[in-house]
Amino acid sequence: MRIGVCVKQVPAGSARMDGETGVLIRSSAEGVINPYDLFALEAALRAASALQITPGRSAGDGAAEEILALTMGPPSAERTLREALALGASSALLLTDSAFSGADVAATSRTLAGALQKYGVPDLLFCGQQTTDGDTAQLPFALAARLGIPAIGWVKEIEYFREDGYSVLQELSPGTVRVRGRYPALFAIGREAVQPRAATLPRRLAAQKMPITIWGLADLPDPDPRRYGLSGSPTRVRKLYTPIPAIKTPPLRVDAAGAASLIHQALAE
Ligand code: FAD
């Protein structure tokens, strides 16, 4: 079987936005792996061990078993893939091209889906629940829809991954749902589901030498530049600003009894 993990490079601190296009200037801050993706990667590694996946062994459909880390991002996102390789991914695919820049969720999911359709859609695909920059938490579902596979979001517990299918608990508000099914499937992993591991030094050193496949627009099945990046994005980030609280209420200094009577009065009103 084959496993895929979508990882994203996000700015370590606050990056600047292009005032004109509303696009993040990713080079304006150091890039790190999106913290939520460490949980996705850990879940993928545990699934690989539960399914006894041996990278390189034939997966039966002519492809080799693998734990593929893939990302769409600037060339510097190679560092994010090296991090994923150091943690245990066995192969890596970097989708990078100026045509992909400024993509919204629709264009990003089209890019990732196109690449996976060419590369081979994994049996299990893992995503983090959200990113710390765009933070839409929509990409996993858009990607699954384009691949025509089920997406299980907000996974809070993994009961099992077996050859004949999976069982996970999904956090709903309110309540929890047990979701069972067969592969292929995409899982957006919450932070409760697993505890990410640290990379060992030997793995880190080996990861520096592991090959990374790099694809651009021309490598995608549909290389029409109008469908990717800013031109393929139906949405625009118009403005980003820190909201100023509308009403500046002075802080009240009261004791517990005073607080209780204020609350009582407010509720009565
Ligand atoms: P999320 O959906 O929050 O991420 C969930 C998971 O999807 C990640 O954990 C990761 O596993 C996977 N993933 C996400 N991006 C990638 C990637 N590039 N490569 C591999 N895996 C990935 N786009 C919109 O459509 N609407 C918006 O409102 C919007 N607002 C934005 C605001 C800001 C400040 C920024 C910087 C970007 C915004 N974008 C928006 C663009 C959006 O960030 C990108 O399209 C992004 O690639 C997907 O959205 P996300 O970061 O919100 O991912």
PDB file of C-alpha atoms and ligand atoms in Angstrom:
ATOM      1  CA  MET A   1       0.000   0.000   0.000  1.00  0.00           C
ATOM      2  CA  ARG A   2       1.054   3.628  -0.473  1.00  0.00           C
ATOM      3  CA  ILE A   3       0.678   6.525   1.933  1.00  0.00           C
ATOM      4  CA  GLY A   4       0.837  10.264   1.212  1.00  0.00           C
ATOM      5  CA  VAL A   5       1.204  13.211   3.583  1.00  0.00           C
ATOM      6  CA  CYS A   6       0.562  16.803   2.561  1.00  0.00           C
ATOM      7  CA  VAL A   7       2.890  19.193   4.331  1.00  0.00           C
ATOM      8  CA  LYS A   8       3.098  22.946   3.941  1.00  0.00           C
ATOM      9  CA  GLN A   9       5.894  25.402   4.558  1.00  0.00           C
ATOM     10  CA  VAL A  10       4.576  28.287   6.662  1.00  0.00           C
ATOM     11  CA  PRO A  11       6.330  31.432   7.919  1.00  0.00           C
ATOM     12  CA  ALA A  12       8.022  30.901  11.302  1.00  0.00           C
ATOM     13  CA  GLY A  13       7.117  34.401  12.423  1.00  0.00           C
ATOM     14  CA  SER A  14       5.008  37.097  10.856  1.00  0.00           C
ATOM     15  CA  ALA A  15       5.669  37.449   7.146  1.00  0.00           C
ATOM     16  CA  ARG A  16       4.799  40.473   5.055  1.00  0.00           C
ATOM     17  CA  MET A  17       1.831  40.568   2.679  1.00  0.00           C
ATOM     18  CA  ASP A  18       1.924  42.145  -0.740  1.00  0.00           C
ATOM     19  CA  GLY A  19      -0.382  45.143  -0.316  1.00  0.00           C
ATOM     20  CA  GLU A  20      -1.525  44.914  -3.975  1.00  0.00           C
ATOM     21  CA  THR A  21      -2.308  41.222  -4.405  1.00  0.00           C
ATOM     22  CA  GLY A  22      -2.909  40.229  -0.760  1.00  0.00           C
ATOM     23  CA  VAL A  23      -0.406  37.417  -1.289  1.00  0.00           C
ATOM     24  CA  LEU A  24       1.961  36.420   1.480  1.00  0.00           C
ATOM     25  CA  ILE A  25       5.596  37.265   0.689  1.00  0.00           C
ATOM     26  CA  ARG A  26       6.878  33.867   1.812  1.00  0.00           C
ATOM     27  CA  SER A  27      10.521  34.916   1.422  1.00  0.00           C
ATOM     28  CA  SER A  28       9.993  37.664   4.039  1.00  0.00           C
ATOM     29  CA  ALA A  29      10.149  35.195   6.939  1.00  0.00           C
ATOM     30  CA  GLU A  30      11.930  31.911   7.564  1.00  0.00           C
ATOM     31  CA  GLY A  31       9.829  28.920   6.437  1.00  0.00           C
ATOM     32  CA  VAL A  32       9.106  25.982   8.730  1.00  0.00           C
ATOM     33  CA  ILE A  33       6.903  22.910   8.483  1.00  0.00           C
ATOM     34  CA  ASN A  34       3.332  23.727   9.441  1.00  0.00           C
ATOM     35  CA  PRO A  35       3.099  22.460  13.059  1.00  0.00           C
ATOM     36  CA  TYR A  36      -0.243  20.736  12.415  1.00  0.00           C
ATOM     37  CA  ASP A  37       1.445  18.661   9.712  1.00  0.00           C
ATOM     38  CA  LEU A  38       3.670  17.002  12.278  1.00  0.00           C
ATOM     39  CA  PHE A  39       0.532  15.317  13.616  1.00  0.00           C
ATOM     40  CA  ALA A  40      -0.481  14.263  10.097  1.00  0.00           C
ATOM     41  CA  LEU A  41       2.986  12.837   9.498  1.00  0.00           C
ATOM     42  CA  GLU A  42       2.962  10.945  12.796  1.00  0.00           C
ATOM     43  CA  ALA A  43      -0.431   9.443  11.979  1.00  0.00           C
ATOM     44  CA  ALA A  44       0.910   8.418   8.562  1.00  0.00           C
ATOM     45  CA  LEU A  45       3.981   6.774  10.099  1.00  0.00           C
ATOM     46  CA  ARG A  46       1.824   4.840  12.561  1.00  0.00           C
ATOM     47  CA  ALA A  47      -0.459   3.752   9.722  1.00  0.00           C
ATOM     48  CA  ALA A  48       2.620   2.594   7.781  1.00  0.00           C
ATOM     49  CA  SER A  49       3.766   0.518  10.713  1.00  0.00           C
ATOM     50  CA  ALA A  50       0.281  -0.915  11.337  1.00  0.00           C
ATOM     51  CA  LEU A  51       0.035  -1.848   7.642  1.00  0.00           C
ATOM     52  CA  GLN A  52       3.630  -3.134   7.656  1.00  0.00           C
ATOM     53  CA  ILE A  53       4.533  -0.929   4.725  1.00  0.00           C
ATOM     54  CA  THR A  54       8.070  -1.498   3.472  1.00  0.00           C
ATOM     55  CA  PRO A  55       9.167   1.414   1.276  1.00  0.00           C
ATOM     56  CA  GLY A  56      10.424   0.113  -2.064  1.00  0.00           C
ATOM     57  CA  ARG A  57       8.570  -3.219  -1.908  1.00  0.00           C
ATOM     58  CA  SER A  58       6.100  -3.682  -4.746  1.00  0.00           C
ATOM     59  CA  ALA A  59       2.671  -2.328  -3.813  1.00  0.00           C
ATOM     60  CA  GLY A  60       1.042  -4.765  -6.209  1.00  0.00           C
ATOM     61  CA  ASP A  61      -0.090  -2.203  -8.817  1.00  0.00           C
ATOM     62  CA  GLY A  62       3.386  -1.806 -10.279  1.00  0.00           C
ATOM     63  CA  ALA A  63       4.150   1.042  -7.895  1.00  0.00           C
ATOM     64  CA  ALA A  64       6.360   0.679  -4.849  1.00  0.00           C
ATOM     65  CA  GLU A  65       5.191   0.954  -1.291  1.00  0.00           C
ATOM     66  CA  GLU A  66       6.095   4.352   0.116  1.00  0.00           C
ATOM     67  CA  ILE A  67       5.324   7.138   2.551  1.00  0.00           C
ATOM     68  CA  LEU A  68       5.281  10.155   0.242  1.00  0.00           C
ATOM     69  CA  ALA A  69       5.570  13.695   1.620  1.00  0.00           C
ATOM     70  CA  LEU A  70       4.355  16.278  -0.859  1.00  0.00           C
ATOM     71  CA  THR A  71       4.073  20.020  -0.829  1.00  0.00           C
ATOM     72  CA  MET A  72       3.246  22.893  -3.129  1.00  0.00           C
ATOM     73  CA  GLY A  73       5.342  25.898  -2.287  1.00  0.00           C
ATOM     74  CA  PRO A  74       8.388  28.022  -3.082  1.00  0.00           C
ATOM     75  CA  PRO A  75      11.716  26.249  -3.812  1.00  0.00           C
ATOM     76  CA  SER A  76      12.640  26.771  -0.132  1.00  0.00           C
ATOM     77  CA  ALA A  77       9.827  24.318   0.759  1.00  0.00           C
ATOM     78  CA  GLU A  78      12.434  21.646  -0.003  1.00  0.00           C
ATOM     79  CA  ARG A  79      13.538  22.176   3.624  1.00  0.00           C
ATOM     80  CA  THR A  80      10.040  21.218   4.785  1.00  0.00           C
ATOM     81  CA  LEU A  81      10.250  17.993   2.795  1.00  0.00           C
ATOM     82  CA  ARG A  82      13.700  17.248   4.253  1.00  0.00           C
ATOM     83  CA  GLU A  83      12.106  17.639   7.698  1.00  0.00           C
ATOM     84  CA  ALA A  84       9.401  15.134   6.703  1.00  0.00           C
ATOM     85  CA  LEU A  85      12.059  12.727   5.372  1.00  0.00           C
ATOM     86  CA  ALA A  86      14.015  13.078   8.615  1.00  0.00           C
ATOM     87  CA  LEU A  87      10.891  12.157  10.570  1.00  0.00           C
ATOM     88  CA  GLY A  88      10.250   9.035   8.511  1.00  0.00           C
ATOM     89  CA  ALA A  89       8.742   9.779   5.092  1.00  0.00           C
ATOM     90  CA  SER A  90      10.421   7.597   2.462  1.00  0.00           C
ATOM     91  CA  SER A  91       9.956   9.813  -0.622  1.00  0.00           C
ATOM     92  CA  ALA A  92       9.195  13.457  -1.367  1.00  0.00           C
ATOM     93  CA  LEU A  93       7.557  15.492  -4.124  1.00  0.00           C
ATOM     94  CA  LEU A  94       7.976  19.282  -4.348  1.00  0.00           C
ATOM     95  CA  LEU A  95       5.538  21.167  -6.583  1.00  0.00           C
ATOM     96  CA  THR A  96       7.121  24.505  -7.263  1.00  0.00           C
ATOM     97  CA  ASP A  97       6.624  26.997 -10.070  1.00  0.00           C
ATOM     98  CA  SER A  98       6.012  30.741 -10.193  1.00  0.00           C
ATOM     99  CA  ALA A  99       2.691  29.862 -11.884  1.00  0.00           C
ATOM    100  CA  PHE A 100       1.549  28.282  -8.580  1.00  0.00           C
ATOM    101  CA  SER A 101       2.215  31.395  -6.512  1.00  0.00           C
ATOM    102  CA  GLY A 102      -0.643  33.187  -4.770  1.00  0.00           C
ATOM    103  CA  ALA A 103      -2.927  30.157  -5.008  1.00  0.00           C
ATOM    104  CA  ASP A 104      -6.068  29.999  -2.925  1.00  0.00           C
ATOM    105  CA  VAL A 105      -7.548  26.708  -1.691  1.00  0.00           C
ATOM    106  CA  ALA A 106      -9.200  26.012  -5.061  1.00  0.00           C
ATOM    107  CA  ALA A 107      -5.973  26.475  -7.014  1.00  0.00           C
ATOM    108  CA  THR A 108      -3.800  24.748  -4.418  1.00  0.00           C
ATOM    109  CA  SER A 109      -6.067  21.706  -4.326  1.00  0.00           C
ATOM    110  CA  ARG A 110      -6.095  21.608  -8.137  1.00  0.00           C
ATOM    111  CA  THR A 111      -2.294  21.603  -8.176  1.00  0.00           C
ATOM    112  CA  LEU A 112      -1.955  18.885  -5.532  1.00  0.00           C
ATOM    113  CA  ALA A 113      -4.708  16.749  -7.081  1.00  0.00           C
ATOM    114  CA  GLY A 114      -3.226  17.031 -10.577  1.00  0.00           C
ATOM    115  CA  ALA A 115       0.168  15.974  -9.295  1.00  0.00           C
ATOM    116  CA  LEU A 116      -1.243  13.030  -7.325  1.00  0.00           C
ATOM    117  CA  GLN A 117      -3.329  11.869 -10.289  1.00  0.00           C
ATOM    118  CA  LYS A 118      -0.133  11.719 -12.353  1.00  0.00           C
ATOM    119  CA  TYR A 119       2.100  10.363  -9.567  1.00  0.00           C
ATOM    120  CA  GLY A 120      -0.510   7.877  -8.320  1.00  0.00           C
ATOM    121  CA  VAL A 121      -3.131   8.583  -5.653  1.00  0.00           C
ATOM    122  CA  PRO A 122      -2.035   6.965  -2.384  1.00  0.00           C
ATOM    123  CA  ASP A 123      -4.344   4.557  -0.566  1.00  0.00           C
ATOM    124  CA  LEU A 124      -4.180   6.716   2.564  1.00  0.00           C
ATOM    125  CA  LEU A 125      -3.642  10.471   2.376  1.00  0.00           C
ATOM    126  CA  PHE A 126      -2.968  12.551   5.480  1.00  0.00           C
ATOM    127  CA  CYS A 127      -3.270  16.280   6.047  1.00  0.00           C
ATOM    128  CA  GLY A 128      -2.969  18.497   9.069  1.00  0.00           C
ATOM    129  CA  GLN A 129      -6.173  20.032  10.328  1.00  0.00           C
ATOM    130  CA  GLN A 130      -5.161  23.547   9.300  1.00  0.00           C
ATOM    131  CA  THR A 131      -2.154  25.754   8.714  1.00  0.00           C
ATOM    132  CA  THR A 132      -0.832  28.592  10.807  1.00  0.00           C
ATOM    133  CA  ASP A 133      -0.816  31.003   7.869  1.00  0.00           C
ATOM    134  CA  GLY A 134      -3.840  30.614   5.585  1.00  0.00           C
ATOM    135  CA  ASP A 135      -5.665  28.716   8.352  1.00  0.00           C
ATOM    136  CA  THR A 136      -8.736  27.983   6.218  1.00  0.00           C
ATOM    137  CA  ALA A 137      -8.824  24.243   7.182  1.00  0.00           C
ATOM    138  CA  GLN A 138     -10.428  23.698   3.770  1.00  0.00           C
ATOM    139  CA  LEU A 139      -7.620  22.294   1.652  1.00  0.00           C
ATOM    140  CA  PRO A 140      -8.032  18.633   2.745  1.00  0.00           C
ATOM    141  CA  PHE A 141     -11.688  18.552   1.730  1.00  0.00           C
ATOM    142  CA  ALA A 142     -11.082  20.386  -1.545  1.00  0.00           C
ATOM    143  CA  LEU A 143      -8.260  17.959  -2.361  1.00  0.00           C
ATOM    144  CA  ALA A 144     -10.349  14.881  -1.498  1.00  0.00           C
ATOM    145  CA  ALA A 145     -13.240  16.178  -3.621  1.00  0.00           C
ATOM    146  CA  ARG A 146     -10.943  16.632  -6.627  1.00  0.00           C
ATOM    147  CA  LEU A 147      -9.523  13.126  -6.130  1.00  0.00           C
ATOM    148  CA  GLY A 148     -12.988  11.663  -5.633  1.00  0.00           C
ATOM    149  CA  ILE A 149     -12.065  10.064  -2.302  1.00  0.00           C
ATOM    150  CA  PRO A 150     -13.736  10.398   1.106  1.00  0.00           C
ATOM    151  CA  ALA A 151     -12.273  12.944   3.546  1.00  0.00           C
ATOM    152  CA  ILE A 152     -12.514  12.433   7.288  1.00  0.00           C
ATOM    153  CA  GLY A 153     -11.756  15.697   9.070  1.00  0.00           C
ATOM    154  CA  TRP A 154     -11.013  16.514  12.688  1.00  0.00           C
ATOM    155  CA  VAL A 155      -9.708  13.019  13.437  1.00  0.00           C
ATOM    156  CA  LYS A 156      -9.292  12.901  17.216  1.00  0.00           C
ATOM    157  CA  GLU A 157      -8.433   9.246  17.643  1.00  0.00           C
ATOM    158  CA  ILE A 158      -7.200   6.460  15.415  1.00  0.00           C
ATOM    159  CA  GLU A 159      -8.695   3.098  16.345  1.00  0.00           C
ATOM    160  CA  TYR A 160      -7.056   1.093  13.588  1.00  0.00           C
ATOM    161  CA  PHE A 161      -5.616   1.024  10.106  1.00  0.00           C
ATOM    162  CA  ARG A 162      -5.853  -2.486   8.679  1.00  0.00           C
ATOM    163  CA  GLU A 163      -5.556  -3.922   5.163  1.00  0.00           C
ATOM    164  CA  ASP A 164      -9.343  -4.215   5.020  1.00  0.00           C
ATOM    165  CA  GLY A 165     -10.046  -0.661   6.176  1.00  0.00           C
ATOM    166  CA  TYR A 166      -9.838   1.943   8.910  1.00  0.00           C
ATOM    167  CA  SER A 167     -11.693   3.074  12.018  1.00  0.00           C
ATOM    168  CA  VAL A 168     -11.201   6.591  13.401  1.00  0.00           C
ATOM    169  CA  LEU A 169     -13.069   8.872  15.777  1.00  0.00           C
ATOM    170  CA  GLN A 170     -14.070  12.231  14.366  1.00  0.00           C
ATOM    171  CA  GLU A 171     -14.626  15.253  16.567  1.00  0.00           C
ATOM    172  CA  LEU A 172     -17.923  16.947  15.830  1.00  0.00           C
ATOM    173  CA  SER A 173     -19.419  19.761  17.833  1.00  0.00           C
ATOM    174  CA  PRO A 174     -21.039  18.464  19.886  1.00  0.00           C
ATOM    175  CA  GLY A 175     -20.117  14.823  20.025  1.00  0.00           C
ATOM    176  CA  THR A 176     -17.849  12.268  18.459  1.00  0.00           C
ATOM    177  CA  VAL A 177     -18.514  10.016  15.495  1.00  0.00           C
ATOM    178  CA  ARG A 178     -16.833   6.708  14.689  1.00  0.00           C
ATOM    179  CA  VAL A 179     -15.990   6.553  10.992  1.00  0.00           C
ATOM    180  CA  ARG A 180     -15.116   3.218   9.392  1.00  0.00           C
ATOM    181  CA  GLY A 181     -14.388   2.617   5.764  1.00  0.00           C
ATOM    182  CA  ARG A 182     -12.109   1.239   3.087  1.00  0.00           C
ATOM    183  CA  TYR A 183      -9.258   2.891   1.177  1.00  0.00           C
ATOM    184  CA  PRO A 184      -8.561   5.210  -0.543  1.00  0.00           C
ATOM    185  CA  ALA A 185      -9.375   7.894   1.988  1.00  0.00           C
ATOM    186  CA  LEU A 186      -8.002  11.240   3.196  1.00  0.00           C
ATOM    187  CA  PHE A 187      -7.599  11.999   6.913  1.00  0.00           C
ATOM    188  CA  ALA A 188      -7.237  15.501   8.398  1.00  0.00           C
ATOM    189  CA  ILE A 189      -5.555  14.790  11.726  1.00  0.00           C
ATOM    190  CA  GLY A 190      -6.295  16.774  14.868  1.00  0.00           C
ATOM    191  CA  ARG A 191      -3.712  17.421  17.556  1.00  0.00           C
ATOM    192  CA  GLU A 192      -5.330  15.010  20.052  1.00  0.00           C
ATOM    193  CA  ALA A 193      -4.978  12.000  17.752  1.00  0.00           C
ATOM    194  CA  VAL A 194      -1.234  11.348  18.082  1.00  0.00           C
ATOM    195  CA  GLN A 195       1.910  12.690  19.694  1.00  0.00           C
ATOM    196  CA  PRO A 196       4.516  13.536  17.004  1.00  0.00           C
ATOM    197  CA  ARG A 197       7.960  11.950  17.321  1.00  0.00           C
ATOM    198  CA  ALA A 198      11.299  13.736  17.083  1.00  0.00           C
ATOM    199  CA  ALA A 199      13.711  13.027  14.249  1.00  0.00           C
ATOM    200  CA  THR A 200      16.849  11.064  15.144  1.00  0.00           C
ATOM    201  CA  LEU A 201      20.264  12.419  14.166  1.00  0.00           C
ATOM    202  CA  PRO A 202      21.022   9.510  11.791  1.00  0.00           C
ATOM    203  CA  ARG A 203      17.659  10.078  10.043  1.00  0.00           C
ATOM    204  CA  ARG A 204      18.351  13.825   9.809  1.00  0.00           C
ATOM    205  CA  LEU A 205      21.724  13.174   8.192  1.00  0.00           C
ATOM    206  CA  ALA A 206      20.288  10.562   5.809  1.00  0.00           C
ATOM    207  CA  ALA A 207      17.410  12.880   4.871  1.00  0.00           C
ATOM    208  CA  GLN A 208      19.883  15.482   3.576  1.00  0.00           C
ATOM    209  CA  LYS A 209      20.959  13.014   0.854  1.00  0.00           C
ATOM    210  CA  MET A 210      17.571  11.530  -0.053  1.00  0.00           C
ATOM    211  CA  PRO A 211      16.269  12.465  -3.540  1.00  0.00           C
ATOM    212  CA  ILE A 212      13.339  14.888  -3.856  1.00  0.00           C
ATOM    213  CA  THR A 213      11.238  14.842  -7.024  1.00  0.00           C
ATOM    214  CA  ILE A 214      10.585  18.405  -8.223  1.00  0.00           C
ATOM    215  CA  TRP A 215       7.710  19.115 -10.587  1.00  0.00           C
ATOM    216  CA  GLY A 216       6.590  22.394 -12.122  1.00  0.00           C
ATOM    217  CA  LEU A 217       3.577  23.446 -14.166  1.00  0.00           C
ATOM    218  CA  ALA A 218       4.793  21.601 -17.272  1.00  0.00           C
ATOM    219  CA  ASP A 219       4.818  18.308 -15.331  1.00  0.00           C
ATOM    220  CA  LEU A 220       1.119  18.487 -14.457  1.00  0.00           C
ATOM    221  CA  PRO A 221      -1.490  16.654 -16.580  1.00  0.00           C
ATOM    222  CA  ASP A 222      -3.244  19.992 -17.312  1.00  0.00           C
ATOM    223  CA  PRO A 223      -0.431  22.594 -17.719  1.00  0.00           C
ATOM    224  CA  ASP A 224      -2.791  25.517 -18.459  1.00  0.00           C
ATOM    225  CA  PRO A 225      -1.305  28.380 -16.362  1.00  0.00           C
ATOM    226  CA  ARG A 226      -4.713  30.052 -16.111  1.00  0.00           C
ATOM    227  CA  ARG A 227      -5.856  27.266 -13.742  1.00  0.00           C
ATOM    228  CA  TYR A 228      -3.145  27.755 -11.121  1.00  0.00           C
ATOM    229  CA  GLY A 229      -1.763  30.375  -8.754  1.00  0.00           C
ATOM    230  CA  LEU A 230      -3.318  33.815  -8.611  1.00  0.00           C
ATOM    231  CA  SER A 231      -4.974  33.489 -12.057  1.00  0.00           C
ATOM    232  CA  GLY A 232      -6.565  30.175 -11.059  1.00  0.00           C
ATOM    233  CA  SER A 233      -7.835  31.504  -7.743  1.00  0.00           C
ATOM    234  CA  PRO A 234     -11.458  32.616  -7.609  1.00  0.00           C
ATOM    235  CA  THR A 235     -10.853  34.201  -4.177  1.00  0.00           C
ATOM    236  CA  ARG A 236      -8.572  37.043  -3.144  1.00  0.00           C
ATOM    237  CA  VAL A 237      -7.236  38.036   0.240  1.00  0.00           C
ATOM    238  CA  ARG A 238      -8.298  41.666   0.080  1.00  0.00           C
ATOM    239  CA  LYS A 239      -6.863  42.945   3.291  1.00  0.00           C
ATOM    240  CA  LEU A 240      -5.235  41.619   6.425  1.00  0.00           C
ATOM    241  CA  TYR A 241      -5.253  43.666   9.604  1.00  0.00           C
ATOM    242  CA  THR A 242      -5.425  43.208  13.348  1.00  0.00           C
ATOM    243  CA  PRO A 243      -8.987  44.039  14.341  1.00  0.00           C
ATOM    244  CA  ILE A 244      -9.199  46.915  16.839  1.00  0.00           C
ATOM    245  CA  PRO A 245     -11.743  46.099  19.547  1.00  0.00           C
ATOM    246  CA  ALA A 246     -14.833  48.196  18.729  1.00  0.00           C
ATOM    247  CA  ILE A 247     -15.673  49.239  22.257  1.00  0.00           C
ATOM    248  CA  LYS A 248     -12.890  49.971  24.676  1.00  0.00           C
ATOM    249  CA  THR A 249     -14.492  48.910  27.973  1.00  0.00           C
ATOM    250  CA  PRO A 250     -12.390  50.061  30.916  1.00  0.00           C
ATOM    251  CA  PRO A 251     -11.327  47.073  33.055  1.00  0.00           C
ATOM    252  CA  LEU A 252     -13.539  46.743  36.128  1.00  0.00           C
ATOM    253  CA  ARG A 253     -11.869  46.163  39.499  1.00  0.00           C
ATOM    254  CA  VAL A 254     -14.445  44.386  41.664  1.00  0.00           C
ATOM    255  CA  ASP A 255     -14.407  41.606  44.228  1.00  0.00           C
ATOM    256  CA  ALA A 256     -16.307  38.346  43.729  1.00  0.00           C
ATOM    257  CA  ALA A 257     -19.525  39.671  45.270  1.00  0.00           C
ATOM    258  CA  GLY A 258     -19.330  42.793  43.122  1.00  0.00           C
ATOM    259  CA  ALA A 259     -18.733  40.663  40.003  1.00  0.00           C
ATOM    260  CA  ALA A 260     -21.683  38.434  40.829  1.00  0.00           C
ATOM    261  CA  SER A 261     -24.052  41.359  41.226  1.00  0.00           C
ATOM    262  CA  LEU A 262     -22.837  42.922  37.950  1.00  0.00           C
ATOM    263  CA  ILE A 263     -23.404  39.641  36.123  1.00  0.00           C
ATOM    264  CA  HIS A 264     -26.816  39.310  37.773  1.00  0.00           C
ATOM    265  CA  GLN A 265     -27.716  42.857  36.703  1.00  0.00           C
ATOM    266  CA  ALA A 266     -26.490  42.269  33.146  1.00  0.00           C
ATOM    267  CA  LEU A 267     -28.476  39.038  32.863  1.00  0.00           C
ATOM    268  CA  ALA A 268     -31.575  40.757  34.267  1.00  0.00           C
ATOM    269  CA  GLU A 269     -31.212  43.459  31.578  1.00  0.00           C
TER     270      GLU A 269
HETATM  271  P1  FAD B   1      -5.465  24.621   5.335  1.00  0.00           P
HETATM  272  O1  FAD B   1      -6.661  24.102   4.666  1.00  0.00           O
HETATM  273  O2  FAD B   1      -5.631  25.467   6.596  1.00  0.00           O
HETATM  274  O3  FAD B   1      -4.451  23.398   5.685  1.00  0.00           O
HETATM  275  C1  FAD B   1      -4.884  22.102   6.028  1.00  0.00           C
HETATM  276  C2  FAD B   1      -3.849  21.117   5.535  1.00  0.00           C
HETATM  277  O4  FAD B   1      -3.809  21.104   4.122  1.00  0.00           O
HETATM  278  C3  FAD B   1      -2.413  21.428   5.951  1.00  0.00           C
HETATM  279  O5  FAD B   1      -2.191  21.025   7.298  1.00  0.00           O
HETATM  280  C4  FAD B   1      -1.635  20.605   4.948  1.00  0.00           C
HETATM  281  O6  FAD B   1      -1.635  19.238   5.335  1.00  0.00           O
HETATM  282  C5  FAD B   1      -2.470  20.789   3.681  1.00  0.00           C
HETATM  283  N1  FAD B   1      -1.945  21.886   2.852  1.00  0.00           N
HETATM  284  C6  FAD B   1      -2.348  23.182   2.831  1.00  0.00           C
HETATM  285  N2  FAD B   1      -1.654  23.894   1.914  1.00  0.00           N
HETATM  286  C7  FAD B   1      -0.768  23.012   1.347  1.00  0.00           C
HETATM  287  C8  FAD B   1       0.247  23.124   0.354  1.00  0.00           C
HETATM  288  N3  FAD B   1       0.487  24.276  -0.231  1.00  0.00           N
HETATM  289  N4  FAD B   1       0.974  21.988   0.049  1.00  0.00           N
HETATM  290  C9  FAD B   1       0.717  20.806   0.675  1.00  0.00           C
HETATM  291  N5  FAD B   1      -0.231  20.647   1.620  1.00  0.00           N
HETATM  292  C10 FAD B   1      -0.959  21.733   1.949  1.00  0.00           C
HETATM  293  N6  FAD B   1      -7.098  30.736   0.376  1.00  0.00           N
HETATM  294  C11 FAD B   1      -8.444  30.682   0.253  1.00  0.00           C
HETATM  295  O7  FAD B   1      -8.948  29.957  -0.590  1.00  0.00           O
HETATM  296  N7  FAD B   1      -9.297  31.423   1.039  1.00  0.00           N
HETATM  297  C12 FAD B   1      -8.813  32.265   1.989  1.00  0.00           C
HETATM  298  O8  FAD B   1      -9.592  32.911   2.699  1.00  0.00           O
HETATM  299  C13 FAD B   1      -7.403  32.360   2.161  1.00  0.00           C
HETATM  300  N8  FAD B   1      -6.899  33.193   3.099  1.00  0.00           N
HETATM  301  C14 FAD B   1      -5.537  33.269   3.238  1.00  0.00           C
HETATM  302  C15 FAD B   1      -4.984  34.105   4.207  1.00  0.00           C
HETATM  303  C16 FAD B   1      -3.615  34.173   4.370  1.00  0.00           C
HETATM  304  C17 FAD B   1      -3.040  35.058   5.437  1.00  0.00           C
HETATM  305  C18 FAD B   1      -2.755  33.382   3.550  1.00  0.00           C
HETATM  306  C19 FAD B   1      -1.263  33.446   3.728  1.00  0.00           C
HETATM  307  C20 FAD B   1      -3.266  32.567   2.576  1.00  0.00           C
HETATM  308  C21 FAD B   1      -4.666  32.491   2.408  1.00  0.00           C
HETATM  309  N9  FAD B   1      -5.220  31.652   1.433  1.00  0.00           N
HETATM  310  C22 FAD B   1      -6.567  31.561   1.305  1.00  0.00           C
HETATM  311  C23 FAD B   1      -4.354  30.828   0.579  1.00  0.00           C
HETATM  312  C24 FAD B   1      -4.167  29.440   1.250  1.00  0.00           C
HETATM  313  O9  FAD B   1      -3.355  29.606   2.366  1.00  0.00           O
HETATM  314  C25 FAD B   1      -3.483  28.463   0.282  1.00  0.00           C
HETATM  315  O10 FAD B   1      -4.329  28.187  -0.774  1.00  0.00           O
HETATM  316  C26 FAD B   1      -3.057  27.134   0.956  1.00  0.00           C
HETATM  317  O11 FAD B   1      -2.180  26.445   0.241  1.00  0.00           O
HETATM  318  C27 FAD B   1      -4.258  26.289   1.396  1.00  0.00           C
HETATM  319  O12 FAD B   1      -4.925  26.903   2.366  1.00  0.00           O
HETATM  320  P2  FAD B   1      -4.517  26.916   3.914  1.00  0.00           P
HETATM  321  O13 FAD B   1      -3.134  27.364   4.167  1.00  0.00           O
HETATM  322  O14 FAD B   1      -5.603  27.684   4.565  1.00  0.00           O
HETATM  323  O15 FAD B   1      -4.551  25.357   4.295  1.00  0.00           O
END
